[in-house]
PDB file of C-alpha atoms in Angstrom:
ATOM      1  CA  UNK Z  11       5.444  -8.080  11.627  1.00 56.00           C
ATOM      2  CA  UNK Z  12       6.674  -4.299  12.697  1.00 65.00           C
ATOM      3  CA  UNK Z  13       4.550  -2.637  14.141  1.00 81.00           C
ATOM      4  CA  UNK Z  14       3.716   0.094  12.340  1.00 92.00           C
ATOM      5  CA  UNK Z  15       3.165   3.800  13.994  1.00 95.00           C
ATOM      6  CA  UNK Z  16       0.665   6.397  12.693  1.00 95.00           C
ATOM      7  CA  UNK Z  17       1.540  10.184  14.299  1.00 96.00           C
ATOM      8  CA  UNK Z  18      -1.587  11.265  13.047  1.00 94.00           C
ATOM      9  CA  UNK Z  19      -2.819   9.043  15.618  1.00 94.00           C
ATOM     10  CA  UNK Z  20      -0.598   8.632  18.503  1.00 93.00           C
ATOM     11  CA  UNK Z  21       0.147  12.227  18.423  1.00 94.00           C
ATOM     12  CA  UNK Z  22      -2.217  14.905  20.067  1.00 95.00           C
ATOM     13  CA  UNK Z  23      -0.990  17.902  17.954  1.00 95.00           C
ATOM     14  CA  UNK Z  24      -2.776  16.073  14.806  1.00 96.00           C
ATOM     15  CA  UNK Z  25      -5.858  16.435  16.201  1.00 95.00           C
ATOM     16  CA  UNK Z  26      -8.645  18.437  15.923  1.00 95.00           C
ATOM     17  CA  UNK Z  27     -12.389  19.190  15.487  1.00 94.00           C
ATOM     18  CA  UNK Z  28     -15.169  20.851  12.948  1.00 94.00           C
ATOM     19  CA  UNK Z  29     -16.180  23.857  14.445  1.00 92.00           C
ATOM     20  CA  UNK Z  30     -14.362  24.226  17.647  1.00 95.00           C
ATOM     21  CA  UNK Z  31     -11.038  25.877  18.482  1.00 97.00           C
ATOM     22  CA  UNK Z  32      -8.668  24.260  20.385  1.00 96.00           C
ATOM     23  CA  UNK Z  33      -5.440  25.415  22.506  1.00 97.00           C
ATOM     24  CA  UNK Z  34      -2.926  22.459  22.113  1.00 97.00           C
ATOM     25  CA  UNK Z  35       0.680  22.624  23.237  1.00 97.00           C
ATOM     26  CA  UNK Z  36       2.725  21.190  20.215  1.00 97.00           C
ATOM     27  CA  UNK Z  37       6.380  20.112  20.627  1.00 96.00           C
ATOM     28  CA  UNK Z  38       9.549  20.910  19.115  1.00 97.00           C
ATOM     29  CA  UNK Z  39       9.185  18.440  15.730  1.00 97.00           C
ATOM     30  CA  UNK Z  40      11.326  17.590  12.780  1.00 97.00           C
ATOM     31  CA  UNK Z  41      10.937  18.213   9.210  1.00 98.00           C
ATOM     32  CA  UNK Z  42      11.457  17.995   5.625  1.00 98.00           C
ATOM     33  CA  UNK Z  43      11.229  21.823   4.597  1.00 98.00           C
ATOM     34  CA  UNK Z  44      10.994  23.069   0.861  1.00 98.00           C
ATOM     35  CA  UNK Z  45      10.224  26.716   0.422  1.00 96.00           C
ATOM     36  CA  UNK Z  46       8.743  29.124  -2.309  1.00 94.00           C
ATOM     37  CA  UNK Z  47       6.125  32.132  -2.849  1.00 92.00           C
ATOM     38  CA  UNK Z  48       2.959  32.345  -4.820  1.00 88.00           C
ATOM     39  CA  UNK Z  49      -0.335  31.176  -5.818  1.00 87.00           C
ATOM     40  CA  UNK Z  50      -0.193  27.246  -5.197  1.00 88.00           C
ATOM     41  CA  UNK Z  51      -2.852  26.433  -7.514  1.00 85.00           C
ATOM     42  CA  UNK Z  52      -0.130  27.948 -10.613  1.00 87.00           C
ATOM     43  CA  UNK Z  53       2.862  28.146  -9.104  1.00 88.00           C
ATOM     44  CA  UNK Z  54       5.309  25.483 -10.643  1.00 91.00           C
ATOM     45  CA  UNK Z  55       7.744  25.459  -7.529  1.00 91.00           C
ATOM     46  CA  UNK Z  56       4.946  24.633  -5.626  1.00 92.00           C
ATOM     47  CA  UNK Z  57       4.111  21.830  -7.705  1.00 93.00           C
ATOM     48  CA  UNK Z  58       8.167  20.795  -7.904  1.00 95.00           C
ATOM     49  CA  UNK Z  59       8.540  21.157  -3.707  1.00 95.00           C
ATOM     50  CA  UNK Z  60       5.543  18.520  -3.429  1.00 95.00           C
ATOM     51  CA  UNK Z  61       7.156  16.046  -6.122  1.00 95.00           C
ATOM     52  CA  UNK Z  62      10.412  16.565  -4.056  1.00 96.00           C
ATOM     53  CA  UNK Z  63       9.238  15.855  -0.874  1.00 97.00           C
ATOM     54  CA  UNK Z  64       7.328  12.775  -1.187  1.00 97.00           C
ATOM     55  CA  UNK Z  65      10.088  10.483  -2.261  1.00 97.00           C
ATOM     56  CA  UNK Z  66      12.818  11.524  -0.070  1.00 98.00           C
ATOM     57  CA  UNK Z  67      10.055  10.939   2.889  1.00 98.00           C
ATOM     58  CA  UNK Z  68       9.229   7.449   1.432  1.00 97.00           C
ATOM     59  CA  UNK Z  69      12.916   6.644   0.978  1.00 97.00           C
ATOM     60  CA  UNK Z  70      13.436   7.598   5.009  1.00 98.00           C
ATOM     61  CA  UNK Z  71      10.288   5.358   6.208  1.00 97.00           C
ATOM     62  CA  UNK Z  72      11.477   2.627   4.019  1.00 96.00           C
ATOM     63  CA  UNK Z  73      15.104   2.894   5.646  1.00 96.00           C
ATOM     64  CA  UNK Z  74      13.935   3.387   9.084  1.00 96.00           C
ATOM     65  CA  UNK Z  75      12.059   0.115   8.836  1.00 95.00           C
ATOM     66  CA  UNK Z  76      14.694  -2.056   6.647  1.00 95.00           C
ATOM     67  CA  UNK Z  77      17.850  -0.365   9.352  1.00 95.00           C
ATOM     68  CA  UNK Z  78      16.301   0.054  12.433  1.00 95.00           C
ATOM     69  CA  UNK Z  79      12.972  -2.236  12.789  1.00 95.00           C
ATOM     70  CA  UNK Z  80      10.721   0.855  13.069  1.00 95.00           C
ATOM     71  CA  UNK Z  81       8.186   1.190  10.500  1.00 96.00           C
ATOM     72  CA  UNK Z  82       5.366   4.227  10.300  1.00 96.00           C
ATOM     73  CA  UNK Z  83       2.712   5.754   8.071  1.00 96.00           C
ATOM     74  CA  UNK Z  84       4.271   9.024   6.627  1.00 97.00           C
ATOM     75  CA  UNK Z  85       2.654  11.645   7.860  1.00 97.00           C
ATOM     76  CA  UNK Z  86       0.512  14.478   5.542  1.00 96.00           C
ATOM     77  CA  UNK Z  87       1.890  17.176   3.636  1.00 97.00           C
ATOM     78  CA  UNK Z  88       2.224  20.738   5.840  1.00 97.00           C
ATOM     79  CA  UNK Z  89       2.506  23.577   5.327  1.00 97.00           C
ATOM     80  CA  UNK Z  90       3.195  27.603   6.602  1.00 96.00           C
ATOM     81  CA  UNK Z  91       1.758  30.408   5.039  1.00 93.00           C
ATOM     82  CA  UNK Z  92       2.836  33.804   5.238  1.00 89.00           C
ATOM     83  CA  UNK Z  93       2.641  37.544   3.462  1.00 84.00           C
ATOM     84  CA  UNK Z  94       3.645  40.589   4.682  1.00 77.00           C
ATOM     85  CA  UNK Z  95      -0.175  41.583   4.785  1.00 71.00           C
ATOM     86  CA  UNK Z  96      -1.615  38.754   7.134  1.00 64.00           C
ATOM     87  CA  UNK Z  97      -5.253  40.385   5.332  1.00 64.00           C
ATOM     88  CA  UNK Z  98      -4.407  38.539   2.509  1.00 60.00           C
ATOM     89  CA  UNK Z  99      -5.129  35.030   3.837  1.00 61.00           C
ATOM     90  CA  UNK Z 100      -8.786  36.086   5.030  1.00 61.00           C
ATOM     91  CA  UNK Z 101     -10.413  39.733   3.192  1.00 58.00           C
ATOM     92  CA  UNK Z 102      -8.387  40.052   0.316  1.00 60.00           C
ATOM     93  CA  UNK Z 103      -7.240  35.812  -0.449  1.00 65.00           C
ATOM     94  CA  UNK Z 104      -4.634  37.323  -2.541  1.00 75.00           C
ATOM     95  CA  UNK Z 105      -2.595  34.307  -3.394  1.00 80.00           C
ATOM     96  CA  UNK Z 106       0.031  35.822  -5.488  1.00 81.00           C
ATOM     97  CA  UNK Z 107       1.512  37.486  -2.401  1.00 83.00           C
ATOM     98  CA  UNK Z 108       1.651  34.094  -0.270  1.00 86.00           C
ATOM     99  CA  UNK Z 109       4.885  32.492   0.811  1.00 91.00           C
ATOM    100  CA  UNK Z 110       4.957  29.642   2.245  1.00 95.00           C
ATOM    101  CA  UNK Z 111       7.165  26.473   3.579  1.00 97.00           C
ATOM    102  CA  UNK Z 112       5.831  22.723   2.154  1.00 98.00           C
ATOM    103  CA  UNK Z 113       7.053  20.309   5.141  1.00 98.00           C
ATOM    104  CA  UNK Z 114       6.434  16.193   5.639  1.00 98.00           C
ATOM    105  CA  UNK Z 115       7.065  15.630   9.415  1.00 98.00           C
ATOM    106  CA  UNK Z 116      10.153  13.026  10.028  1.00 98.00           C
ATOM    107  CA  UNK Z 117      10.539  10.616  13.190  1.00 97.00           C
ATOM    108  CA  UNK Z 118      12.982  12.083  15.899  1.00 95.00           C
ATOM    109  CA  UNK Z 119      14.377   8.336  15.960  1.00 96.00           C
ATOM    110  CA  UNK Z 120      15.905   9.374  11.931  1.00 96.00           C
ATOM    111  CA  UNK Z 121      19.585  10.398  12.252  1.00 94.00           C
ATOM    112  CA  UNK Z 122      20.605  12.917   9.785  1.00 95.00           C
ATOM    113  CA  UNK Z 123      22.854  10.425   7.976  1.00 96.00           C
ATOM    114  CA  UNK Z 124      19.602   8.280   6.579  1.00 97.00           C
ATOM    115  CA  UNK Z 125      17.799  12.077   5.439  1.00 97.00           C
ATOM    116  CA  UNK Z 126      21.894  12.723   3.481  1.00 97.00           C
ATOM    117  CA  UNK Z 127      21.399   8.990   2.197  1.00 97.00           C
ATOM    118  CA  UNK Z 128      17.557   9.773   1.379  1.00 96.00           C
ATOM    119  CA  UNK Z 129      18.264  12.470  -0.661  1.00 97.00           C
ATOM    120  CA  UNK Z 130      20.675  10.875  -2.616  1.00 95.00           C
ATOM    121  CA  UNK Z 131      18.702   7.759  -3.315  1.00 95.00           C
ATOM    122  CA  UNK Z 132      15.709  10.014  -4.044  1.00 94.00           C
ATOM    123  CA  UNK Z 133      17.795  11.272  -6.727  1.00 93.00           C
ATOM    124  CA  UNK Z 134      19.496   8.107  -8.251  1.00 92.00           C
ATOM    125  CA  UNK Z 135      16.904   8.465 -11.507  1.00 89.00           C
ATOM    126  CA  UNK Z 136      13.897  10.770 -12.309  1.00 90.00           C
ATOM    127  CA  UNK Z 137      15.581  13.829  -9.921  1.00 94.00           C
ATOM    128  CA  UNK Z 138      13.061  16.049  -8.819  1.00 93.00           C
ATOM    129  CA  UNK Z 139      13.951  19.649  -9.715  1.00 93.00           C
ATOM    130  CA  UNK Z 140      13.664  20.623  -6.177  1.00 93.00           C
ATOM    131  CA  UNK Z 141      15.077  18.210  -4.438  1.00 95.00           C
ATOM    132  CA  UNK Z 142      18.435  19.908  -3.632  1.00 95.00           C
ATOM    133  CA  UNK Z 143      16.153  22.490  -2.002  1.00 96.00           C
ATOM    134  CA  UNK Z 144      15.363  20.173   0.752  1.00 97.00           C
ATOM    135  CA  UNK Z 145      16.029  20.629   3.987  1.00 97.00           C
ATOM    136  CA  UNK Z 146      15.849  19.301   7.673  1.00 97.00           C
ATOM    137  CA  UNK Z 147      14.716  21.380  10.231  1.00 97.00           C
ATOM    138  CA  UNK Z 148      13.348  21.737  13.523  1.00 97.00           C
ATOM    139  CA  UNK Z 149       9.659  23.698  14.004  1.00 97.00           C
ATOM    140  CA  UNK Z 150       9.207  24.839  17.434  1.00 97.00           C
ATOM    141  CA  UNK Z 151       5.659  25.902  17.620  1.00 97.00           C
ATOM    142  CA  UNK Z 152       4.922  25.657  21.385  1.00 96.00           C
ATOM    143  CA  UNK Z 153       1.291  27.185  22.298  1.00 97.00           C
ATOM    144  CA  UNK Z 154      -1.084  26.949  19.339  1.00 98.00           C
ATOM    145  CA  UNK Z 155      -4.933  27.367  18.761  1.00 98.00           C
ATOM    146  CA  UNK Z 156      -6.357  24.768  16.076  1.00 97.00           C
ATOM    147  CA  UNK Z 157      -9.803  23.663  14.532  1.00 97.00           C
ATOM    148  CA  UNK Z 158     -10.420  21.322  11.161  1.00 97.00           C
ATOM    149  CA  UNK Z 159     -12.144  22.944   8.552  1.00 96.00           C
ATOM    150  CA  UNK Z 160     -13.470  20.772   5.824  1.00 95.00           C
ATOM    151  CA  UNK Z 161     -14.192  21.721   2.095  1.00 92.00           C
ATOM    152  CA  UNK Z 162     -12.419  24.057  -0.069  1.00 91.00           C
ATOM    153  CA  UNK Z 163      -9.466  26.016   0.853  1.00 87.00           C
ATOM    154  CA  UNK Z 164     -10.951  28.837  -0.611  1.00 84.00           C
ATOM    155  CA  UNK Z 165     -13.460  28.525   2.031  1.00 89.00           C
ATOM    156  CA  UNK Z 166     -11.432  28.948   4.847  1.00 88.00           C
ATOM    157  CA  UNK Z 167     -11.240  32.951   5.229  1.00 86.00           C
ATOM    158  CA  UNK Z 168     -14.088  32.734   7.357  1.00 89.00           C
ATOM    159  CA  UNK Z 169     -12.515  29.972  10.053  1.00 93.00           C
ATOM    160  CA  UNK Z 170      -9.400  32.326  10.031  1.00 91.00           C
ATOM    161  CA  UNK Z 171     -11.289  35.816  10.570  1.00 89.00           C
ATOM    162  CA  UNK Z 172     -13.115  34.408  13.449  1.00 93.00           C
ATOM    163  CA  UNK Z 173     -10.036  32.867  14.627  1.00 94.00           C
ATOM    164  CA  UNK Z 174      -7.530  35.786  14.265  1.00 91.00           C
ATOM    165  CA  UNK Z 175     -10.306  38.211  15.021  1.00 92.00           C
ATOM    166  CA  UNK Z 176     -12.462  36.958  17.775  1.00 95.00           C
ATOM    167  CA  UNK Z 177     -10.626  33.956  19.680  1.00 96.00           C
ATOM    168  CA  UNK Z 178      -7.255  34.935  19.809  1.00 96.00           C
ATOM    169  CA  UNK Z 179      -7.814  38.354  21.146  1.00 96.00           C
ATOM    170  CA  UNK Z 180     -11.297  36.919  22.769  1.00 97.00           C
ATOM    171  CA  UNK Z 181      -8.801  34.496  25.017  1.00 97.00           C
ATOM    172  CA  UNK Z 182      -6.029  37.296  25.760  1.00 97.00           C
ATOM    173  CA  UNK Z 183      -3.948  35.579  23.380  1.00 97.00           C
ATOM    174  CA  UNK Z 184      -2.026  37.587  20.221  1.00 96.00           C
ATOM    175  CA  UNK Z 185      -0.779  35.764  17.221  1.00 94.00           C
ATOM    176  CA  UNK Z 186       3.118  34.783  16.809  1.00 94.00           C
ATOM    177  CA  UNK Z 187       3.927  32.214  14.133  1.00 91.00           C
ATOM    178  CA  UNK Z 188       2.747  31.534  10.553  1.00 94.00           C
ATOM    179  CA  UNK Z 189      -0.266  30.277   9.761  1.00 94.00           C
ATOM    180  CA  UNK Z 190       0.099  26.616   9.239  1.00 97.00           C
ATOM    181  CA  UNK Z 191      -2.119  24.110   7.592  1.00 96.00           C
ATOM    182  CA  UNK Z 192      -1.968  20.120   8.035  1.00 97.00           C
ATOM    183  CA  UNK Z 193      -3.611  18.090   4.751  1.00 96.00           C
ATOM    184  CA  UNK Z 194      -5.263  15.381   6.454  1.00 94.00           C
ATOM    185  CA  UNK Z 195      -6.698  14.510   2.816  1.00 91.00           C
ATOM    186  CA  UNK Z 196      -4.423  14.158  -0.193  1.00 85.00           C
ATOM    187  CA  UNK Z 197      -5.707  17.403  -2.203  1.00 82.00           C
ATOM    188  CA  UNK Z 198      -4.777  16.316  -5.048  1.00 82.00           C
ATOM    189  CA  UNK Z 199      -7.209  13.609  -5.079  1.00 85.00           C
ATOM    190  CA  UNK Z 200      -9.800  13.948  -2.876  1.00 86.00           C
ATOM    191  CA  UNK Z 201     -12.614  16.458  -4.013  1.00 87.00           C
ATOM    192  CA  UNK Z 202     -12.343  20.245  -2.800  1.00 83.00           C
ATOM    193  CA  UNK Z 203     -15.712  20.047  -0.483  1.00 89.00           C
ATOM    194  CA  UNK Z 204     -14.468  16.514   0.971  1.00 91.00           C
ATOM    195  CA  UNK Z 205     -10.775  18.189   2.209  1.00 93.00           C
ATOM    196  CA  UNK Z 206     -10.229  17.708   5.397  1.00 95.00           C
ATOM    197  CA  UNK Z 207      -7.578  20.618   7.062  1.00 96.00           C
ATOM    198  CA  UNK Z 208      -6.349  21.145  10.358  1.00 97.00           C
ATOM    199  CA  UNK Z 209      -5.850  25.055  10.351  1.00 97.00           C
ATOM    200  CA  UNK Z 210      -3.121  25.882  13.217  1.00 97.00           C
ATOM    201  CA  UNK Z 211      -1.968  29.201  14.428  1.00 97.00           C
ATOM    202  CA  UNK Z 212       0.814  29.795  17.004  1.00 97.00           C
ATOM    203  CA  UNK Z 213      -0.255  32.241  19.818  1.00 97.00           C
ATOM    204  CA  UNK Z 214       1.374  33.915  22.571  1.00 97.00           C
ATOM    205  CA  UNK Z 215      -0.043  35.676  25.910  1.00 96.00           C
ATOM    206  CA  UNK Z 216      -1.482  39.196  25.016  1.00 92.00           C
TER     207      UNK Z 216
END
């Protein structure tokens, strides 16, 4: 049987605890990217870049075990957050003015030929809307700080105030990436107190 690799697992950048902020060094990783703006919780192209995503990334794990004898557990849904006032991810939670970039990580061992081949199987019947929005990219992230904050997302403001406001500049670090978020828990089934959220934020020296 194929052994069958978990990255949320075997690779550092996935992890993180409650409560505790952590510097991590993340590398240079690859992605399926959709992109949009607005309030996720009513935003249909939100909805439509999630119901893209997930079957091109099952059609590429399926693939990379069938053509090349490598089989893994698809890694969560991602995602970066930005507005052009940062104050409206922690005082002001002002959704409508979000935009943000839904990702699924992919394998470096996937050539761009299978994600061309993925796409097009993903569409052979029931075409997602989005799915000719989807694209493969590389995030380079580099220095990050990180923690895992569990419950609502409406609940994080308080994680990210203390993080943008106390241990970034607390460390003699400043802030230069988008805010991203890794959904450890599928959030559209597991309840909003029982979400579990690995809250990352690039950094640079001061």
């Amino acid at each position: 049987m194929t052994e069958k690799t978990d990255f949320k697992k075997a690779v550092d950048a996935y992890q993180a605890g409650r409560g505790e902020f952590r510097l991590v060094d993340v590398p240079d990783m690859r992605y399926l990217m959709v992109d949009g703006h607005g309030d996720p919780n009513t935003s249909p192209a939100f909805t439509a870049a999630v119901e893209a995503l997930y079957p091109v990334a099952y059609k590429l794990k399926f693939a990379s075990r069938r053509e090349l004898g490598r089989d893994y557990v698809v890694p969560p849904l991602e995602g970066l957050w930005w507005a052009e006032d940062m104050a409206s991810f922690t005082a002001e939670r002002d959704k409508s003015r979000w935009d943000w970039t839904l990702m699924i990580m992919v394998p470096d061992w996937i050539g761009r030929d299978m994600f061309t081949a993925a796409v097009e199987q993903a569409g052979a019947r029931n075409r997602p809307s989005r799915l000719d929005d989807i694209r493969l990219e590389t995030l380079s992230e580099g220095r990050c700080v990180q923690t895992l904050h569990v419950g609502s997302f409406d609940d994080e403001a308080e994680v990210l105030a203390r993080l943008h406001g106390e241990f970034v500049p607390g460390n003699g670090l400043r802030m230069v990436g988008r805010h991203h978020e890794i959904y450890l828990s599928d959030f559209r089934r597991v309840a909003p107190e029982r979400q579990r959220t690995i809250l990352r934020q690039p950094v640079a020296a001061a």
